Tab-separated table of C-alpha atoms in Angstrom:
chain	number	residue	atom	x	y	z
A	1	UNK	CA	102.338	112.140	96.346
A	2	UNK	CA	102.855	114.834	93.738
A	3	UNK	CA	99.908	113.570	91.666
A	4	UNK	CA	96.402	114.874	92.285
A	5	UNK	CA	94.275	112.360	94.140
A	6	UNK	CA	91.250	112.972	91.909
A	7	UNK	CA	93.260	111.496	89.037
A	8	UNK	CA	94.237	108.401	91.037
A	9	UNK	CA	91.619	107.345	93.573
A	10	UNK	CA	89.235	110.271	94.098
A	11	UNK	CA	86.382	108.765	96.131
A	12	UNK	CA	86.207	105.083	95.278
A	13	UNK	CA	82.921	103.630	96.462
A	14	UNK	CA	82.955	100.162	98.008
A	15	UNK	CA	80.567	97.868	99.842
A	16	UNK	CA	77.192	98.681	98.273
A	17	UNK	CA	78.102	102.353	97.900
A	18	UNK	CA	78.606	102.660	101.674
A	19	UNK	CA	82.362	102.549	102.170
A	20	UNK	CA	85.233	104.389	100.523
A	21	UNK	CA	88.975	104.908	100.327
A	22	UNK	CA	90.557	108.215	99.368
A	23	UNK	CA	93.967	109.797	99.624
A	24	UNK	CA	94.375	112.881	101.805
A	25	UNK	CA	96.538	115.200	99.715
A	26	UNK	CA	97.080	117.704	102.526
A	27	UNK	CA	98.629	114.941	104.646
A	28	UNK	CA	100.979	113.660	101.941
A	29	UNK	CA	104.663	114.588	101.873
A	30	UNK	CA	107.344	113.917	99.301
A	31	UNK	CA	107.520	113.066	95.614
A	32	UNK	CA	109.468	111.006	93.081
A	33	UNK	CA	112.312	113.439	93.663
A	34	UNK	CA	112.280	112.527	97.359
A	35	UNK	CA	113.016	108.905	96.439
A	36	UNK	CA	115.788	109.894	94.024
A	37	UNK	CA	117.542	112.176	96.497
A	38	UNK	CA	117.304	109.589	99.266
A	39	UNK	CA	119.043	107.085	96.987
A	40	UNK	CA	121.739	109.496	95.771
A	41	UNK	CA	122.637	110.957	99.148
A	42	UNK	CA	125.011	107.997	99.551
A	43	UNK	CA	127.146	109.630	96.850
A	44	UNK	CA	126.735	113.141	98.225
A	45	UNK	CA	124.486	114.153	95.306
A	46	UNK	CA	121.088	115.823	95.127
A	47	UNK	CA	118.691	116.667	92.261
A	48	UNK	CA	116.531	119.780	91.988
A	49	UNK	CA	114.446	118.561	89.063
A	50	UNK	CA	113.301	115.073	88.077
A	51	UNK	CA	115.069	113.896	84.925
A	52	UNK	CA	114.704	110.853	82.685
A	53	UNK	CA	117.810	109.453	84.376
A	54	UNK	CA	116.091	109.897	87.738
A	55	UNK	CA	113.026	108.021	86.501
A	56	UNK	CA	115.194	105.126	85.352
A	57	UNK	CA	116.829	105.074	88.794
A	58	UNK	CA	113.391	104.743	90.461
A	59	UNK	CA	112.517	101.820	88.195
A	60	UNK	CA	115.875	100.183	88.980
A	61	UNK	CA	115.387	100.604	92.729
A	62	UNK	CA	111.902	99.069	92.619
A	63	UNK	CA	112.898	96.234	90.282
A	64	UNK	CA	115.829	95.193	92.457
A	65	UNK	CA	113.930	95.783	95.732
A	66	UNK	CA	116.201	98.518	97.054
A	67	UNK	CA	113.302	99.801	99.122
A	68	UNK	CA	114.711	102.140	101.765
A	69	UNK	CA	114.538	105.260	99.507
A	70	UNK	CA	110.794	104.656	99.171
A	71	UNK	CA	110.428	105.019	102.920
A	72	UNK	CA	110.750	108.812	102.774
A	73	UNK	CA	107.579	109.859	100.898
A	74	UNK	CA	104.629	109.776	103.308
A	75	UNK	CA	101.062	109.006	102.199
A	76	UNK	CA	97.806	109.343	104.121
A	77	UNK	CA	94.479	107.614	103.454
A	78	UNK	CA	90.946	107.948	104.802
A	79	UNK	CA	89.104	104.596	104.812
A	80	UNK	CA	85.579	103.570	105.711
A	81	UNK	CA	84.945	99.808	105.685
A	82	UNK	CA	83.324	97.030	107.744
A	83	UNK	CA	85.127	95.838	110.849
A	84	UNK	CA	85.849	92.412	109.362
A	85	UNK	CA	87.814	93.985	106.525
A	86	UNK	CA	89.566	96.563	108.684
A	87	UNK	CA	90.760	93.918	111.161
A	88	UNK	CA	92.243	91.962	108.260
A	89	UNK	CA	93.888	95.085	106.859
A	90	UNK	CA	95.375	96.015	110.210
A	91	UNK	CA	96.749	92.497	110.661
A	92	UNK	CA	98.768	92.990	107.493
A	93	UNK	CA	99.783	96.511	108.481
A	94	UNK	CA	101.140	95.250	111.787
A	95	UNK	CA	102.941	92.496	109.887
A	96	UNK	CA	104.637	95.080	107.681
A	97	UNK	CA	106.230	96.613	110.749
A	98	UNK	CA	108.226	93.445	111.329
A	99	UNK	CA	108.556	91.779	107.956
A	100	UNK	CA	110.955	94.018	106.072
A	101	UNK	CA	114.288	92.373	105.273
A	102	UNK	CA	116.314	95.146	106.841
A	103	UNK	CA	114.771	94.644	110.273
A	104	UNK	CA	111.448	96.452	110.238
A	105	UNK	CA	109.441	99.395	108.937
A	106	UNK	CA	107.852	101.058	111.935
A	107	UNK	CA	106.468	104.100	110.156
A	108	UNK	CA	102.710	103.686	110.479
A	109	UNK	CA	100.033	105.801	112.117
A	110	UNK	CA	96.535	104.313	112.411
A	111	UNK	CA	93.757	106.344	114.056
A	112	UNK	CA	90.229	104.970	114.138
A	113	UNK	CA	86.752	106.280	114.912
A	114	UNK	CA	85.811	105.236	118.453
A	115	UNK	CA	82.561	103.678	119.591
A	116	UNK	CA	83.310	105.125	123.011
A	117	UNK	CA	82.505	108.602	121.684
A	118	UNK	CA	80.135	108.235	118.725
A	119	UNK	CA	77.080	106.117	117.946
A	120	UNK	CA	77.425	103.314	115.409
A	121	UNK	CA	74.957	103.513	112.523
A	122	UNK	CA	76.169	101.933	109.273
A	123	UNK	CA	76.246	98.162	108.899
A	124	UNK	CA	77.439	96.279	105.819
A	125	UNK	CA	75.155	93.878	103.965
A	126	UNK	CA	76.667	91.516	101.364
A	127	UNK	CA	75.474	91.857	97.778
A	128	UNK	CA	75.347	88.053	97.584
A	129	UNK	CA	75.556	85.344	100.249
A	130	UNK	CA	78.136	83.107	98.596
A	131	UNK	CA	78.349	79.335	99.242
A	132	UNK	CA	81.261	77.938	101.244
A	133	UNK	CA	84.064	76.671	99.023
A	134	UNK	CA	84.246	72.895	98.824
A	135	UNK	CA	88.053	72.806	98.692
A	136	UNK	CA	89.090	75.984	100.543
A	137	UNK	CA	88.124	76.250	104.211
A	138	UNK	CA	88.868	79.988	104.236
A	139	UNK	CA	87.035	80.926	101.051
A	140	UNK	CA	83.736	80.965	99.211
A	141	UNK	CA	82.712	80.184	95.658
A	142	UNK	CA	80.434	81.707	93.033
A	143	UNK	CA	76.735	81.615	93.762
A	144	UNK	CA	74.098	83.365	95.854
A	145	UNK	CA	72.172	81.775	98.726
A	146	UNK	CA	70.232	84.962	99.562
A	147	UNK	CA	66.885	83.342	98.785
A	148	UNK	CA	67.538	79.944	100.386
A	149	UNK	CA	64.859	79.251	103.011
A	150	UNK	CA	66.021	78.524	106.559
A	151	UNK	CA	63.940	76.997	109.349
A	152	UNK	CA	64.826	79.206	112.296
A	153	UNK	CA	64.529	78.151	115.967
A	154	UNK	CA	62.269	79.856	118.457
A	155	UNK	CA	63.051	82.975	120.413
A	156	UNK	CA	63.502	86.059	118.279
A	157	UNK	CA	62.359	84.330	115.089
A	158	UNK	CA	59.334	82.432	116.479
A	159	UNK	CA	60.041	79.315	114.401
A	160	UNK	CA	59.597	81.230	111.146
A	161	UNK	CA	60.848	80.173	107.724
A	162	UNK	CA	63.175	82.941	106.503
A	163	UNK	CA	65.556	83.537	103.633
A	164	UNK	CA	69.283	83.853	104.352
A	165	UNK	CA	69.073	87.600	103.677
A	166	UNK	CA	66.115	88.006	106.024
A	167	UNK	CA	67.990	86.189	108.795
A	168	UNK	CA	70.947	88.518	108.289
A	169	UNK	CA	68.860	91.689	108.189
A	170	UNK	CA	66.720	90.846	111.193
A	171	UNK	CA	69.702	89.797	113.306
A	172	UNK	CA	71.508	93.046	112.516
A	173	UNK	CA	68.354	95.019	113.323
A	174	UNK	CA	68.041	93.283	116.704
A	175	UNK	CA	71.670	94.095	117.509
A	176	UNK	CA	71.211	97.743	116.562
A	177	UNK	CA	67.959	98.047	118.530
A	178	UNK	CA	69.505	96.461	121.623
A	179	UNK	CA	72.557	98.706	121.288
A	180	UNK	CA	70.349	101.814	121.075
A	181	UNK	CA	68.214	100.636	124.000
A	182	UNK	CA	71.254	100.237	126.255
A	183	UNK	CA	72.560	103.689	125.339
A	184	UNK	CA	69.111	105.241	125.898
A	185	UNK	CA	69.025	103.543	129.311
A	186	UNK	CA	72.289	105.246	130.248
A	187	UNK	CA	74.730	102.383	129.599
A	188	UNK	CA	78.076	103.674	128.336
A	189	UNK	CA	78.685	103.459	124.592
A	190	UNK	CA	82.003	101.862	125.518
A	191	UNK	CA	80.106	98.775	126.709
A	192	UNK	CA	76.955	98.963	124.584
A	193	UNK	CA	79.066	98.778	121.403
A	194	UNK	CA	79.988	95.178	122.282
A	195	UNK	CA	76.607	94.137	120.900
A	196	UNK	CA	77.335	95.499	117.435
A	197	UNK	CA	78.116	92.868	114.770
A	198	UNK	CA	81.335	92.387	112.822
A	199	UNK	CA	79.626	94.003	109.826
A	200	UNK	CA	79.604	97.428	111.508
A	201	UNK	CA	81.411	100.113	109.522
A	202	UNK	CA	84.385	101.914	110.995
A	203	UNK	CA	86.577	104.771	109.754
A	204	UNK	CA	90.338	105.244	109.979
A	205	UNK	CA	93.088	107.616	108.928
A	206	UNK	CA	96.159	105.632	107.860
A	207	UNK	CA	99.504	107.367	107.308
A	208	UNK	CA	102.578	105.477	106.161
A	209	UNK	CA	105.538	105.532	103.821
A	210	UNK	CA	105.415	104.620	100.153
A	211	UNK	CA	107.535	101.568	100.992
A	212	UNK	CA	104.935	100.418	103.516
A	213	UNK	CA	102.142	100.738	100.942
A	214	UNK	CA	104.152	98.597	98.515
A	215	UNK	CA	104.698	95.897	101.141
A	216	UNK	CA	101.024	96.076	102.155
A	217	UNK	CA	99.839	95.598	98.569
């Protein structure tokens, strides 16, 4: 936390230049010295300045997975990403709270933008529509099916022949138009947001300990 964020993450652009992750320096607390003093308090000792000996102690603690001293520095992030990624991230964050060997690390704060109060606008579009993996049910493989033609059924598409990307774009547009129409008609955003696809961007502030970040990664 005692290193400037512009030298570590700054504003890292993700998802077609739409999303980002950055560290919030003003929300961070602690330093390498915080870890050292947490480890040495067992012996009734404290350091005022970080020494080479202190640095070696940090390496030893990490190498041998003595993680509790790393729980004291607090780090805060601002993330903007599609819902499908954020749900996956939060699943792992919740898992961290119960997976530590010493019985749990319940030191997380996770606050998210709410569709009950603000209108959704940004929706993620994949750079490439990758083929399904032949040997991994959960994954994809190299390739791009964006231009593959698809015979669509009636209804919204009127039996048209569209590319995979056109199907994606038009479906998202329909969802967004229907969402806006409900809101304009007076329907609460709390309910209208249910129409928005899993590709909708959301934003969160995530605050946690350095130990939690290590377990998350």
